[in-house]
Structure formats: structure tokens, C-alpha cells
Short mmCIF file of C-alpha atoms in Angstrom, two decimals:
data_model
loop_
_atom_site.label_atom_id
_atom_site.label_comp_id
_atom_site.label_asym_id
_atom_site.label_seq_id
_atom_site.Cartn_x
_atom_site.Cartn_y
_atom_site.Cartn_z
CA MET A 22 -39.23 6.40 105.77
CA ARG A 23 -42.30 4.40 103.31
CA GLN A 24 -44.44 5.25 105.75
CA GLY A 25 -46.05 8.73 105.73
CA ARG A 26 -43.59 11.58 104.46
CA ARG A 27 -40.86 12.80 105.37
CA LEU A 28 -38.85 16.09 105.42
CA PHE A 29 -35.71 16.52 104.85
CA GLY A 30 -33.45 18.94 105.17
CA LEU A 31 -32.33 21.39 102.38
CA LEU A 32 -29.81 23.05 100.22
CA PHE A 33 -29.86 26.33 98.30
CA VAL A 34 -28.15 27.31 96.24
CA LEU A 35 -28.03 30.41 93.57
CA SER A 36 -29.77 29.73 89.90
CA LEU A 37 -27.82 29.61 86.65
CA CYS A 38 -27.73 33.02 84.81
CA LEU A 39 -28.69 31.36 81.94
CA GLY A 40 -31.68 32.43 80.91
CA SER A 41 -34.84 30.87 82.71
CA THR A 42 -35.64 28.12 80.85
CA SER A 43 -35.18 24.64 82.17
CA ALA A 44 -35.05 23.53 78.90
CA GLN A 45 -31.59 23.29 77.52
CA HIS A 46 -28.40 20.97 77.62
CA ALA A 47 -24.98 20.62 76.51
CA SER A 48 -23.98 22.20 73.26
CA GLY A 49 -23.10 19.79 70.33
CA GLY A 50 -26.89 18.13 70.39
CA PHE A 51 -26.25 13.94 70.35
CA ILE A 52 -22.92 12.11 70.38
CA ARG A 53 -22.64 9.63 68.16
CA ALA A 54 -20.16 7.46 66.78
CA ASP A 55 -19.18 8.09 63.42
CA GLY A 56 -16.22 7.10 60.79
CA GLY A 57 -14.20 5.12 63.57
CA ARG A 58 -14.97 8.58 65.73
CA PHE A 59 -16.80 10.31 68.72
CA VAL A 60 -19.17 13.30 66.91
CA ASP A 61 -21.47 16.07 67.25
CA GLU A 62 -24.32 17.12 66.00
CA ASP A 63 -22.67 19.31 63.33
CA CYS A 64 -19.53 16.59 62.89
CA SER A 65 -17.34 18.03 65.43
CA GLU A 66 -15.02 15.43 66.69
CA PHE A 67 -15.93 14.69 70.15
CA ILE A 68 -12.95 13.33 73.36
CA PRO A 69 -14.20 11.58 76.45
CA SER A 70 -12.65 12.77 79.39
CA GLY A 71 -13.37 12.09 82.34
CA LEU A 72 -14.64 10.75 85.79
CA ASN A 73 -16.51 7.27 87.62
CA THR A 74 -18.24 7.80 90.31
CA TRP A 75 -20.59 4.11 91.00
CA GLN A 76 -22.77 6.14 94.37
CA LEU A 77 -23.40 10.29 92.65
CA MET A 78 -26.74 8.82 92.97
CA GLU A 79 -26.91 7.87 96.46
CA VAL A 80 -25.29 11.55 97.21
CA ALA A 81 -27.80 13.09 95.53
CA ALA A 82 -30.56 11.25 97.22
CA GLY A 83 -28.42 11.86 100.79
CA LYS A 84 -28.27 8.72 101.13
CA VAL A 85 -24.47 9.26 101.44
CA LYS A 86 -23.91 12.61 104.49
CA SER A 87 -21.96 15.55 103.09
CA LYS A 88 -21.24 19.21 103.75
CA PRO A 89 -22.34 21.50 100.83
CA VAL A 90 -19.26 23.71 99.38
CA MET A 91 -19.05 27.53 98.76
CA LEU A 92 -18.73 28.54 95.30
CA GLU A 93 -18.08 31.46 93.41
CA HIS A 94 -21.70 31.98 92.75
CA GLY A 95 -23.06 30.37 96.17
CA VAL A 96 -23.54 27.31 98.38
CA ALA A 97 -23.46 24.11 96.12
CA ASP A 98 -24.02 20.68 97.41
CA VAL A 99 -21.91 17.73 96.28
CA VAL A 100 -22.91 17.04 92.99
CA GLN A 101 -22.61 20.43 91.82
CA TRP A 102 -18.81 20.65 92.71
CA THR A 103 -18.09 17.20 91.58
CA LEU A 104 -20.10 18.60 88.28
CA ALA A 105 -18.68 22.58 88.58
CA THR A 106 -14.59 20.76 89.22
CA ALA A 107 -14.69 18.19 86.05
CA ALA A 108 -16.75 20.34 83.86
CA ALA A 109 -13.63 23.54 85.06
CA ASN A 110 -11.20 20.64 84.10
CA LYS A 111 -12.08 19.54 81.03
CA LEU A 112 -13.50 16.58 81.64
CA ASN A 113 -16.82 16.04 80.10
CA VAL A 114 -17.76 12.48 80.86
CA VAL A 115 -19.17 11.87 84.13
CA ARG A 116 -19.38 7.56 83.96
CA SER A 117 -22.40 6.69 86.89
CA PHE A 118 -24.33 3.51 87.95
CA ALA A 119 -27.57 4.33 86.75
CA HIS A 120 -29.02 2.32 89.77
CA GLY A 121 -28.49 1.27 93.55
CA VAL A 122 -24.78 0.50 94.58
CA ASP A 123 -25.81 0.26 98.54
CA SER A 124 -28.42 -2.81 99.45
CA THR A 125 -30.52 -0.38 100.89
CA PHE A 126 -31.45 2.01 98.28
CA PRO A 127 -32.26 0.02 95.31
CA LEU A 128 -33.63 2.25 92.76
CA GLN A 129 -36.15 -0.65 91.61
CA ILE A 130 -37.30 -2.56 94.23
CA LYS A 131 -38.78 -4.88 93.04
CA ALA A 132 -40.17 -5.76 88.95
CA GLY A 133 -41.40 -3.12 87.83
CA LYS A 134 -41.25 -0.74 90.85
CA TYR A 135 -39.94 1.89 90.96
CA SER A 136 -38.37 4.08 93.88
CA GLU A 137 -39.36 7.51 92.95
CA HIS A 138 -36.50 9.00 95.88
CA ALA A 139 -33.94 7.28 94.19
CA PHE A 140 -35.28 8.64 90.39
CA GLN A 141 -35.67 11.70 91.36
CA ALA A 142 -31.66 12.03 93.00
CA LEU A 143 -31.00 10.24 88.73
CA ASP A 144 -33.20 13.40 87.36
CA TYR A 145 -31.28 16.41 89.61
CA ILE A 146 -27.46 14.66 88.58
CA LEU A 147 -29.23 14.67 84.63
CA ASP A 148 -30.81 18.32 85.10
CA GLU A 149 -27.44 19.87 86.81
CA ALA A 150 -24.16 17.62 84.27
CA SER A 151 -26.65 19.58 81.17
CA LYS A 152 -25.92 22.88 83.26
CA TYR A 153 -22.23 21.93 83.14
CA GLY A 154 -21.82 20.73 79.97
CA VAL A 155 -20.97 17.14 81.41
CA ARG A 156 -22.78 14.29 80.40
CA LEU A 157 -23.18 11.12 81.62
CA LEU A 158 -22.66 7.14 80.66
CA LEU A 159 -25.33 5.03 82.97
CA THR A 160 -25.67 2.00 83.61
CA LEU A 161 -28.71 0.49 83.54
CA VAL A 162 -27.18 -2.76 85.74
CA ASN A 163 -24.72 -3.95 87.78
CA ASN A 164 -22.91 -8.28 86.97
CA TRP A 165 -22.08 -7.87 90.89
CA ASP A 166 -24.31 -8.38 94.23
CA ASN A 167 -25.74 -5.48 95.29
CA ALA A 168 -29.07 -3.01 94.88
CA ASP A 169 -29.78 -4.10 91.11
CA SER A 170 -28.23 -6.79 89.75
CA LYS A 171 -28.09 -9.27 88.15
CA THR A 172 -29.13 -11.60 91.31
CA GLN A 173 -32.10 -9.41 91.89
CA TYR A 174 -33.98 -9.87 88.26
CA ILE A 175 -33.47 -14.24 88.85
CA GLN A 176 -35.23 -13.68 91.52
CA TRP A 177 -37.79 -11.77 90.97
CA ALA A 178 -38.36 -14.13 87.83
CA GLY A 179 -37.77 -17.38 90.23
CA ALA A 180 -35.27 -18.80 88.50
CA GLU A 181 -31.79 -20.39 89.88
CA GLY A 182 -28.66 -19.57 90.09
CA HIS A 183 -26.76 -16.75 87.87
CA ASP A 184 -26.19 -16.83 84.59
CA PRO A 185 -30.12 -17.14 83.76
CA PHE A 186 -29.94 -13.52 83.66
CA PHE A 187 -28.76 -13.89 80.12
CA THR A 188 -31.41 -16.86 78.94
CA ASP A 189 -34.54 -17.51 81.25
CA PRO A 190 -37.31 -15.10 79.42
CA ASP A 191 -38.66 -13.85 81.76
CA VAL A 192 -35.43 -11.97 82.81
CA LYS A 193 -35.13 -11.58 80.06
CA LYS A 194 -38.70 -9.60 80.02
CA LEU A 195 -38.11 -8.30 83.10
CA PHE A 196 -35.13 -6.22 81.71
CA LYS A 197 -36.53 -4.59 79.06
CA ASN A 198 -39.37 -3.53 80.77
CA HIS A 199 -36.41 -2.53 82.67
CA ILE A 200 -35.00 -0.55 79.47
CA ASP A 201 -38.38 1.00 78.58
CA THR A 202 -38.88 2.12 82.22
CA MET A 203 -35.60 4.24 81.70
CA VAL A 204 -35.83 5.78 78.55
CA ASN A 205 -39.19 6.91 79.02
CA ARG A 206 -38.61 8.17 82.58
CA ARG A 207 -39.97 11.69 82.56
CA ASN A 208 -37.40 13.94 84.64
CA SER A 209 -39.35 15.27 87.64
CA ILE A 210 -37.29 19.04 87.15
CA ASN A 211 -36.86 19.60 83.05
CA ASN A 212 -39.67 17.35 81.75
CA ARG A 213 -37.98 15.81 79.41
CA LEU A 214 -37.39 12.03 78.45
CA TYR A 215 -34.30 10.63 79.30
CA LYS A 216 -33.82 9.45 75.42
CA ASP A 217 -34.23 12.56 74.81
CA ASP A 218 -31.81 13.59 77.15
CA PRO A 219 -28.80 14.40 75.08
CA THR A 220 -27.02 14.53 78.63
CA ILE A 221 -26.97 11.56 78.16
CA PHE A 222 -23.53 10.12 76.57
CA ALA A 223 -24.09 6.93 76.07
CA TRP A 224 -25.67 3.60 78.23
CA ASP A 225 -23.42 0.43 79.27
CA LEU A 226 -26.11 -2.41 78.67
CA MET A 227 -24.33 -3.69 82.09
CA ASN A 228 -21.32 -3.32 85.01
CA GLU A 229 -18.73 -4.95 83.68
CA PRO A 230 -20.63 -8.79 82.15
CA ARG A 231 -19.71 -12.87 83.17
CA CYS A 232 -20.68 -15.95 83.38
CA ASP A 233 -20.25 -17.46 87.13
CA CYS A 234 -17.32 -18.69 86.76
CA PHE A 235 -14.67 -18.66 88.81
CA PRO A 236 -12.43 -21.81 89.16
CA ASP A 237 -10.58 -22.46 92.04
CA PHE A 238 -7.72 -23.24 89.90
CA ILE A 239 -7.30 -24.11 85.70
CA PRO A 240 -7.83 -26.03 83.96
CA VAL A 241 -11.44 -25.81 84.72
CA PRO A 242 -13.22 -30.09 85.42
CA ASP A 243 -15.97 -29.58 82.60
CA SER A 244 -18.26 -29.93 85.97
CA TYR A 245 -18.21 -26.25 85.98
CA VAL A 246 -20.60 -25.46 83.87
CA SER A 247 -20.79 -22.05 83.40
CA CYS A 248 -17.09 -22.20 82.16
CA ARG A 249 -17.61 -23.91 79.77
CA PRO A 250 -18.23 -21.92 76.23
CA GLU A 251 -21.67 -22.68 76.04
CA CYS A 252 -21.81 -19.47 78.73
CA ALA A 253 -19.92 -17.17 76.29
CA LYS A 254 -22.19 -17.79 73.14
CA LYS A 255 -25.09 -17.07 75.72
CA VAL A 256 -23.83 -13.81 76.63
CA GLN A 257 -23.54 -13.22 72.71
CA ALA A 258 -26.54 -13.91 72.38
CA TRP A 259 -28.37 -11.57 75.34
CA ILE A 260 -25.81 -8.79 74.10
CA ASP A 261 -26.91 -8.46 70.44
CA GLU A 262 -30.50 -8.80 71.61
CA MET A 263 -30.77 -6.28 74.14
CA SER A 264 -28.52 -3.95 72.37
CA LYS A 265 -31.04 -3.80 69.66
CA TYR A 266 -33.90 -3.70 72.11
CA LEU A 267 -32.49 -0.64 73.16
CA LYS A 268 -31.37 0.92 70.03
CA LYS A 269 -35.18 0.69 69.37
CA ALA A 270 -36.85 1.95 72.03
CA ASP A 271 -33.76 4.46 71.91
CA PRO A 272 -32.88 4.72 69.08
CA ASN A 273 -30.71 9.03 70.03
CA HIS A 274 -28.11 7.75 72.73
CA MET A 275 -25.09 5.28 71.39
CA ILE A 276 -24.51 1.95 73.05
CA THR A 277 -21.41 -0.22 74.41
CA VAL A 278 -21.94 -3.36 76.71
CA GLY A 279 -19.71 -1.96 80.07
CA GLU A 280 -17.45 -5.13 80.24
CA GLU A 281 -14.03 -5.92 81.23
CA GLY A 282 -13.38 -6.52 77.75
CA PHE A 283 -11.51 -10.13 78.71
CA TYR A 284 -10.64 -12.21 75.30
CA THR A 285 -12.45 -15.90 74.66
CA LYS A 286 -10.46 -19.02 74.74
CA GLY A 287 -9.10 -19.10 70.92
CA SER A 288 -9.32 -15.84 70.34
CA SER A 289 -6.33 -13.98 68.60
CA GLY A 290 -6.07 -11.11 71.61
CA GLU A 291 -6.33 -13.88 74.37
CA SER A 292 -2.80 -13.59 74.65
CA VAL A 293 -3.39 -9.84 75.98
CA ASN A 294 -6.02 -11.24 78.85
CA PRO A 295 -4.81 -11.30 82.93
CA GLY A 296 -3.75 -14.59 84.85
CA THR A 297 -3.32 -17.63 83.33
CA GLY A 298 -6.51 -18.29 81.61
CA TRP A 299 -8.95 -17.70 83.88
CA ALA A 300 -10.17 -14.46 81.67
CA SER A 301 -10.06 -16.57 79.14
CA LEU A 302 -13.57 -18.46 80.83
CA THR A 303 -15.57 -15.49 82.26
CA GLY A 304 -17.84 -15.53 78.62
CA GLN A 305 -16.98 -12.20 77.20
CA ASP A 306 -15.29 -12.03 73.77
CA PHE A 307 -14.19 -8.57 73.65
CA ILE A 308 -14.31 -8.44 69.76
CA ALA A 309 -17.67 -10.60 68.95
CA ASN A 310 -19.24 -8.75 71.85
CA HIS A 311 -18.45 -5.32 70.37
CA ALA A 312 -18.75 -6.69 66.75
CA SER A 313 -22.49 -6.81 67.51
CA LYS A 314 -24.27 -4.25 65.10
CA ALA A 315 -26.45 -2.61 67.84
CA ILE A 316 -22.96 -1.47 69.81
CA ASP A 317 -21.87 2.22 68.71
CA PHE A 318 -18.27 1.70 70.72
CA ALA A 319 -15.87 -0.33 72.49
CA ALA A 320 -14.69 0.08 75.80
CA ALA A 321 -12.73 -2.13 78.79
CA HIS A 322 -11.72 -2.36 82.40
CA ILE A 323 -8.25 -2.42 83.68
CA TRP A 324 -8.02 -3.40 86.69
CA PRO A 325 -4.55 -3.55 87.88
CA ASP A 326 -5.30 -5.15 91.34
CA ASN A 327 -7.94 -6.92 91.03
CA TRP A 328 -6.54 -9.05 88.10
CA GLU A 329 -2.92 -9.60 89.84
CA THR A 330 -0.84 -8.60 86.40
CA TRP A 331 0.85 -4.94 88.76
CA ASP A 332 3.36 -4.70 85.35
CA VAL A 333 2.65 -1.22 84.50
CA ASP A 334 3.33 -2.07 80.71
CA PHE A 335 0.78 -4.73 81.02
CA LEU A 336 -1.48 -2.05 80.29
CA GLU A 337 0.10 -0.44 76.76
CA SER A 338 0.06 -4.36 75.65
CA TRP A 339 -3.52 -4.56 76.98
CA ILE A 340 -4.96 -1.16 75.76
CA LYS A 341 -2.99 -1.21 72.21
CA GLN A 342 -4.58 -5.19 71.65
CA HIS A 343 -8.18 -2.96 72.37
CA ALA A 344 -7.83 -0.20 70.34
CA ALA A 345 -5.96 -1.83 67.42
CA ASP A 346 -9.13 -4.23 68.15
CA ALA A 347 -12.03 -1.95 67.72
CA ALA A 348 -10.22 -0.53 64.91
CA ALA A 349 -10.70 -3.88 62.80
CA MET A 350 -14.25 -2.94 63.37
CA GLY A 351 -14.48 0.81 62.52
CA LYS A 352 -15.87 1.99 65.47
CA PRO A 353 -13.52 4.22 68.33
CA PHE A 354 -12.56 2.93 71.63
CA MET A 355 -12.25 4.08 75.16
CA ILE A 356 -11.25 2.38 78.73
CA GLU A 357 -14.28 3.27 80.51
CA GLU A 358 -13.00 2.79 83.21
CA PHE A 359 -8.71 2.11 85.14
CA GLY A 360 -7.34 2.63 89.10
CA LYS A 361 -4.86 1.89 90.97
CA GLU A 362 -5.52 1.13 94.34
CA VAL A 363 -3.04 3.11 97.32
CA HIS A 364 -3.79 1.32 101.43
CA LEU A 365 -3.25 3.97 103.75
CA GLU A 366 -0.93 2.46 105.77
CA ASN A 367 1.89 3.18 101.94
CA GLY A 368 1.55 6.89 103.45
CA ALA A 369 1.32 10.37 102.42
CA GLN A 370 0.27 12.30 99.56
CA ALA A 371 3.90 11.67 98.02
CA ASN A 372 3.99 7.94 98.83
CA ILE A 373 0.06 7.86 97.04
CA THR A 374 1.57 9.76 93.79
CA SER A 375 4.46 7.33 93.27
CA ILE A 376 2.57 4.48 93.55
CA ARG A 377 -0.56 5.05 91.73
CA GLY A 378 0.91 8.24 89.04
CA PRO A 379 2.72 5.50 86.82
CA PHE A 380 -0.55 3.63 85.86
CA TYR A 381 -2.07 6.51 85.70
CA ARG A 382 0.15 7.95 83.55
CA LYS A 383 0.54 5.89 80.70
CA VAL A 384 -2.56 4.92 80.42
CA TYR A 385 -2.93 8.92 79.25
CA GLN A 386 0.15 8.49 77.65
CA GLN A 387 -1.54 5.66 74.99
CA LEU A 388 -4.35 8.06 74.54
CA GLN A 389 -2.33 11.41 74.37
CA GLU A 390 -0.36 8.77 71.38
CA SER A 391 -3.35 8.09 70.00
CA LEU A 392 -4.83 11.10 69.41
CA ALA A 393 -1.61 12.34 67.59
CA ASN A 394 -1.72 9.37 65.09
CA ASP A 395 -5.29 9.45 64.34
CA GLY A 396 -6.01 5.84 66.89
CA SER A 397 -8.70 4.65 67.74
CA LEU A 398 -8.57 4.96 71.13
CA LYS A 399 -10.97 8.24 71.62
CA GLY A 400 -11.10 8.22 75.14
CA VAL A 401 -10.60 7.59 78.73
CA VAL A 402 -12.84 7.71 82.21
CA PHE A 403 -10.63 6.64 85.20
CA TRP A 404 -11.48 5.25 88.81
CA GLN A 405 -13.05 6.72 91.36
CA TRP A 406 -14.16 10.72 92.23
CA GLY A 407 -12.71 11.30 95.69
CA PHE A 408 -16.16 13.37 97.56
CA ALA A 409 -13.37 13.82 100.55
CA PRO A 410 -13.74 16.05 102.01
CA TYR A 411 -17.27 16.32 101.43
CA VAL A 412 -18.26 13.24 102.09
CA ALA A 413 -19.12 11.77 106.35
CA GLU A 414 -16.05 10.57 107.49
CA GLU A 415 -16.90 7.28 108.77
CA PHE A 416 -18.56 6.39 104.60
CA LEU A 417 -15.13 6.60 103.90
CA GLN A 418 -14.53 4.48 107.13
CA GLY A 419 -16.92 1.78 105.91
CA CYS A 420 -15.86 1.77 101.73
CA MET A 421 -12.25 0.33 102.39
CA HIS A 422 -11.93 0.52 98.53
CA CYS A 423 -13.27 3.52 98.24
CA GLN A 424 -10.35 4.84 100.11
CA ALA A 425 -7.90 3.03 98.32
CA ILE A 426 -8.70 3.54 94.79
CA GLN A 427 -10.89 7.54 95.31
CA VAL A 428 -8.49 9.76 93.15
CA SER A 429 -9.27 14.00 94.80
CA SER A 430 -9.35 17.13 93.60
CA SER A 431 -6.20 17.12 95.78
CA ASP A 432 -3.66 14.50 94.99
CA GLY A 433 -0.69 14.65 92.47
CA VAL A 434 -2.66 12.48 90.93
CA PHE A 435 -5.30 14.77 89.31
CA LYS A 436 -3.89 18.19 89.18
CA ASN A 437 -0.57 17.17 86.97
CA ILE A 438 -1.57 14.21 85.12
CA ILE A 439 -5.77 14.00 84.39
CA ALA A 440 -6.32 17.91 84.54
CA PRO A 441 -3.82 18.28 81.71
CA ALA A 442 -4.94 15.48 79.91
CA ALA A 443 -8.36 16.86 79.73
CA GLU A 444 -7.09 20.13 78.78
CA HIS A 445 -4.99 18.98 75.69
CA ALA A 446 -7.10 16.33 74.88
CA ALA A 447 -9.84 19.31 74.84
CA LYS A 448 -7.87 21.23 72.75
CA ILE A 449 -6.80 18.59 70.05
CA ALA A 450 -11.08 18.15 69.71
CA ALA A 451 -11.61 22.25 69.46
CA SER A 452 -8.26 22.59 66.71
CA ARG A 453 -9.55 19.77 64.09
CA SER A 454 -12.11 20.11 61.58
CA PRO A 455 -15.37 18.78 60.93
CA VAL A 456 -14.99 14.67 60.42
CA ALA A 457 -14.40 13.89 56.43
CA GLY A 458 -17.48 11.94 55.46
CA CYS A 459 -19.59 12.25 58.33
CA LYS A 460 -23.44 13.73 57.82
CA PRO A 461 -23.95 17.00 60.12
CA VAL A 462 -27.57 16.05 62.50
CA PRO A 463 -30.83 17.82 59.44
CA SER A 464 -32.14 20.94 62.17
CA ALA A 465 -35.45 19.81 62.58
CA ARG A 466 -33.81 16.61 64.56
CA ARG A 467 -31.39 18.22 66.48
CA ALA A 468 -31.04 18.87 70.71
CA GLN A 469 -31.35 22.19 71.58
CA THR A 470 -27.80 23.04 73.77
CA LEU A 471 -26.27 24.84 76.46
CA ILE A 472 -22.82 25.66 76.98
CA MET A 473 -19.13 23.79 76.39
CA PRO A 474 -16.96 22.64 79.65
CA GLY A 475 -14.27 25.49 80.47
CA THR A 476 -16.61 28.34 80.89
CA LEU A 477 -16.21 28.54 84.54
CA ALA A 478 -13.82 30.66 86.71
CA THR A 479 -10.81 28.98 87.49
CA HIS A 480 -8.07 28.78 90.48
CA GLN A 481 -4.97 27.06 91.47
CA THR A 482 -6.87 25.04 94.25
CA SER A 483 -5.25 25.20 98.12
CA ASP A 484 -6.51 23.58 101.27
CA GLU A 485 -8.05 27.68 102.18
CA LEU A 486 -10.64 27.00 99.50
CA LEU A 487 -11.52 23.83 99.68
CA ALA A 488 -12.54 24.62 102.87
CA SER A 489 -16.53 23.36 103.32
CA THR A 490 -19.13 25.40 104.58
CA SER A 491 -20.94 24.46 108.61
CA ASP A 492 -23.36 21.39 108.31
CA ALA A 493 -25.07 24.02 109.74
CA MET A 494 -25.38 26.76 106.58
CA ALA A 495 -29.01 27.00 106.01
CA ILE A 496 -30.72 30.00 104.71
CA ASP A 497 -33.35 32.30 105.78
CA ILE A 498 -35.72 33.60 103.33
CA SER A 499 -37.90 35.98 104.71
CA GLY A 500 -35.42 37.46 106.72
CA SER A 501 -31.80 39.01 105.72
CA ASP A 502 -30.51 38.04 102.38
CA LYS A 503 -27.74 36.75 104.15
CA SER A 504 -28.37 34.51 107.01
CA MET A 505 -29.22 30.27 106.60
CA ARG A 506 -32.18 28.04 107.77
CA HIS A 507 -33.00 24.43 106.95
CA PHE A 508 -36.44 24.62 104.60
CA GLY A 509 -38.49 21.38 104.21
CA VAL A 510 -39.17 22.26 100.17
CA THR A 511 -38.92 20.38 97.50
CA HIS A 512 -38.99 20.57 93.46
CA SER A 513 -42.48 21.71 92.63
CA GLY A 514 -42.90 21.84 96.77
CA SER A 515 -43.51 18.09 96.71
CA THR A 516 -40.63 16.78 99.58
CA MET A 517 -38.78 13.65 98.29
CA THR A 518 -40.01 10.95 99.78
CA ASP A 519 -39.38 6.48 99.84
CA ASP A 520 -42.65 6.25 97.75
CA ILE A 521 -43.12 3.19 94.95
CA VAL A 522 -44.38 4.20 91.88
CA SER A 523 -44.73 1.92 89.50
CA GLY A 524 -42.98 1.85 86.23
CA GLY A 525 -41.84 3.98 83.53
CA SER A 526 -42.77 7.62 83.03
CA SER A 527 -43.57 10.20 85.82
CA GLY A 528 -42.40 13.21 86.43
CA ILE A 529 -43.23 16.49 88.67
CA SER A 530 -41.89 19.75 86.48
CA GLY A 531 -40.83 21.90 88.62
CA ALA A 532 -36.96 25.31 88.05
CA SER A 533 -33.62 24.18 86.70
CA GLY A 534 -31.57 25.60 89.84
CA GLY A 535 -27.42 25.70 90.03
CA VAL A 536 -23.90 27.83 90.57
CA SER A 537 -24.22 29.97 87.95
CA ARG A 538 -21.35 30.03 86.34
CA SER A 539 -19.11 33.75 84.63
CA SER A 540 -16.97 33.77 81.48
CA SER A 541 -13.81 31.41 81.74
CA GLN A 542 -10.30 32.87 82.28
CA SER A 543 -6.45 31.93 81.82
CA ASN A 544 -5.12 28.93 84.68
CA PRO A 545 -1.89 27.47 84.42
CA THR A 546 -1.01 24.43 83.32
CA ASN A 547 -1.58 21.15 86.15
CA THR A 548 -3.74 23.05 88.27
CA VAL A 549 -6.93 21.50 89.73
CA ARG A 550 -10.19 23.57 88.56
CA MET A 551 -13.04 24.62 90.53
CA GLY A 552 -16.36 27.40 90.65
CA LYS A 553 -14.55 29.79 92.55
CA MET A 554 -15.69 30.03 96.89
CA LEU A 555 -15.64 33.46 97.81
CA GLU A 556 -17.95 35.32 100.23
CA GLU A 557 -21.72 34.36 100.47
CA GLN A 558 -23.50 36.48 97.56
CA PRO A 559 -26.82 38.07 98.45
CA LEU A 560 -29.70 35.99 97.76
CA THR A 561 -33.67 36.89 96.82
CA ARG A 562 -36.92 34.04 96.21
CA SER A 563 -36.26 34.33 92.33
CA SER A 564 -33.42 33.28 92.61
CA ILE A 565 -33.20 30.46 95.17
CA HIS A 566 -33.42 26.67 94.07
CA HIS A 567 -34.00 23.63 96.58
CA HIS A 568 -32.98 20.42 96.16
CA VAL A 569 -33.14 17.42 99.14
CA SER A 570 -29.95 17.24 101.29
CA ALA A 571 -28.19 14.10 103.32
CA THR A 572 -28.67 14.34 107.19
CA GLY A 573 -27.37 10.23 107.61
CA ARG A 574 -26.83 7.03 105.50
#
């Protein structure tokens, strides 16, 4: 793929009916933390309700085979369908990895050298999200061994082990270089620098930072160096240093750690840790980690299956302890990852809902109670969004975790728990007065604005309306305005490739595009909302947007 340029098939969609400019942003500009709440530039409260989709970059880049989707105003791809469904159901935040998941498709191929193909996929996601009023919570690096993980940085620097990521000067320099590259990336579609784009809700410094402490038994022998208290101090120093560096490089966006939220040994919250002592040895220290000055809000994860803690009551004690500690810091708290596995052998949809439902219901009940009582828990983002039925079956079959943990738009948990909870949170946010004591952002420093979520035409989901269109669908711009074919043009007429580019901003300005929207319509409670799927709309040259379509991994 790096030798010669290959043309990909394209999926054409109708452009936005929101004016000619492509430099519009989500309403309210940058979100910030103030007085223990999330607020926009006018000091109106923002309540994050969202979903995780860790492989959105791969989907956008065509590395995951997918099908086009027919929405009300034309054909959409899976990225647009995901954002449209999120926005229509009041899910205003999408947490996604701003780095590779698939080891064959990293963002950073080697130290300081980036895949323009991957970067253009991120550009596209950001540009589309801004049109739907959806914000992105982006991770900068992964703890776990795959593309763009801490292991790669250690190898690039010629170090050994896993923990040197937090201490080795050369490794830290490489990561700072990556921070500079990310915040100064110029979007190839809308020409915005990432650091100037309010579509980004916040940065996770790292997805689940940990010391390399995985003992076979407790108590741990002293020979397990990574399990010693010194490693937690090294992680803390890294958080302090990197959050300060990121805040200086990008003062517009919030920062959080991205950790599971374990309490270190001797901490006041240690009693709520899962397991039999291992969690306190991971190097995380929830209170100290989030008390760091450049960390804007506290966040934690919940994984009953991974932690072998299946008591639903554990969720409540875990959330309440973290919320109390965040309140003591004066910072808002959110659950940025939580999920419950349901393996296919458990049977039909009714069984899936009965197994997963109690865990999801408990988490969202905690959010609703916190919002009602002005508690510090201010948002919930579930793991993870299901791309089915629009991604290739072999992708789902090749990822057992994806099948067991995904929540699709047709799931009872989504329709009866997630969507109503997001609707409730949106109503609360809309009903509240500006936060007392909060100072609005001066006009000269404000970002441009766009519509908020909930402005899409809506309807109750049905199997017929969710039926995908044929993979063979394409557009013929030279003949009938309804005939279709694949065409090899990308943003600004260039082809998207796996070309390697050096670190730093790179961009090709191009036309914006997407599925246009109509005014919001009323919708019954406990139903899933999507852009309405109708017959194809006539297409013209001026309304066509070009985007790479997937043909295989």
C-alpha cells in the first residue's frame, strides 16, 4: 500500500444543508470544567452522555469492511450512521482511540513518522462529528500491547521492559513529540488545527496507564519490581509532567488521565478496589492522579468481567467512592468506560438484556441520582457501540470481545436504558440556569458554533428501516441523477493512501460533507432515534461529498 497509490471505491453522501462554510463547530465552543461541573463558553452546564467506539479510525479508513447505510437525506457510511444515531439519541460524546488498535494500521508507524491514511481518517471523524454536534474524547496512547502502545515508544527509544515508558528521558521526549504532532495537526478537510477544534471534548493522556504488575499470587514477593510502591510514584510523576506539557501545548481542551481508577495501597478508597489486593499494585492512585493541577476532571472505568467482580452492588460502591473523592477535589467525575460481557451462547436478545441490563441500569441510576442531588458524577460513556449490521461479519467473528461487549442500536439495553437516560440528562442540562460563579468566555476567545444534538429527524427503529443498502451502490454523476457507481476521488481530488508523513501538521483542504438534517420531531420515550431512511434523493455535482469506502481489511 505504501508503494504506488491505490484508488479506493468511494461512498457519496449528500452535503450539509447548513450553509457553505466548513468551519463550523459544536454549539457552546470548548467545554471546560468549572465549579465541579462541565460548562460551555456561556457557562451553561454540559452533561456528557456517550459511547465508546475504539476502532472508529479503522472503520473511517476502510480497514474494517463495511456497508453503506440509507438515511433520510441520502447514503451514509458507518461513521456518519454512528454519529447520526448518537446525536439523535442525545448522546453528545464519543470516546475513541486517536491511535491504532489493529497492529497492521498504526497512526505512528515509527518514531516521528505517521500514516497520512490514518490521520485523514481521524480528520474525517472530527469533521463529521462537528456537523452532528457530537464531541470526541480522544486517547493519546494505549497501555496495552497493540498499535501505538507504550511498548512501541519503549522499543523506538531502545529501552527494555514496560515501565520505562514513565521514566526514560528518551521515551518521554518521543511522547511529547507525539503530543505536539497531535495538537498541531491541521485537519485535511476543514483546515482546523486539532488544538483549535472544540469538537474535541477532552484528551485522555493514556488508555489505562499501569505499571507492569501482574502477579500470580498475593502477597507479591519483593522481586516483582513493578509491583513496588516506587512504580506508582513514577506513574504519578509522569501524569504531572505530561498533563502540564499537554496543557501548555493545548490550553483549549480538558485533560484527564484515562485510567481505571484503582486506589493505591493505604489509600482511603482502597476498600472498594476489586479483587484480593492486585488493584492497589497497578501503579494507579485515583486521588493523587486526578489531583494533579493540569488534570481537569476525574474519570474511572468499570469492568466486572475483567475484574471478576460480578456483584451489581459493587458498581454502586465503586461509583460513590470515586464521586466523593472527585467532589473533595472540586472536579467533575465521569465514568468514561464501563461494560458487561454477554457471550453468544447465552442465547436470544431477551437473555442478553436480562444479563447486561442490571449493570447498565445501576450505572445510569447512579448518574440520575447524582444529577438530581447535584453530586459530582456528571457523565457516563458506555463500552462499546456495536457496528452491526453494517460491518463485515468476519470482523465480528474475528473479535470475540467485540461480540460479547457490543451494544447495538437494536438492543433492549440501548432502547430502554441508555437512550432514555441520555434524554433525561439532556433535559436537565437544558433546564438549568448558567452555573453560578462561572465566567463566560470573552467574545474574542470564542470558538465558532454549530447545531446541538437532537436536530435530526427521528423515528422508531425497525428491522426494515435498518436494512443496509447493497455494497454495489455507487453514484453516476454523468448520467441519471439516481444511478450510482464507485469513483476514485477523495478530499480535494487526491487519493487516500498509506503514505508516511513526518510528524507535525499536514493537510489537504477539502469540501465538507455529510448527511443533511431536518428539524427535530417528537419521538416517544424509550425508542431509538436515527436519521430517517427513505428512498434515494436526487443527487447533483454540488451536493456530492467524497469519502473512501472499505473494500477489505
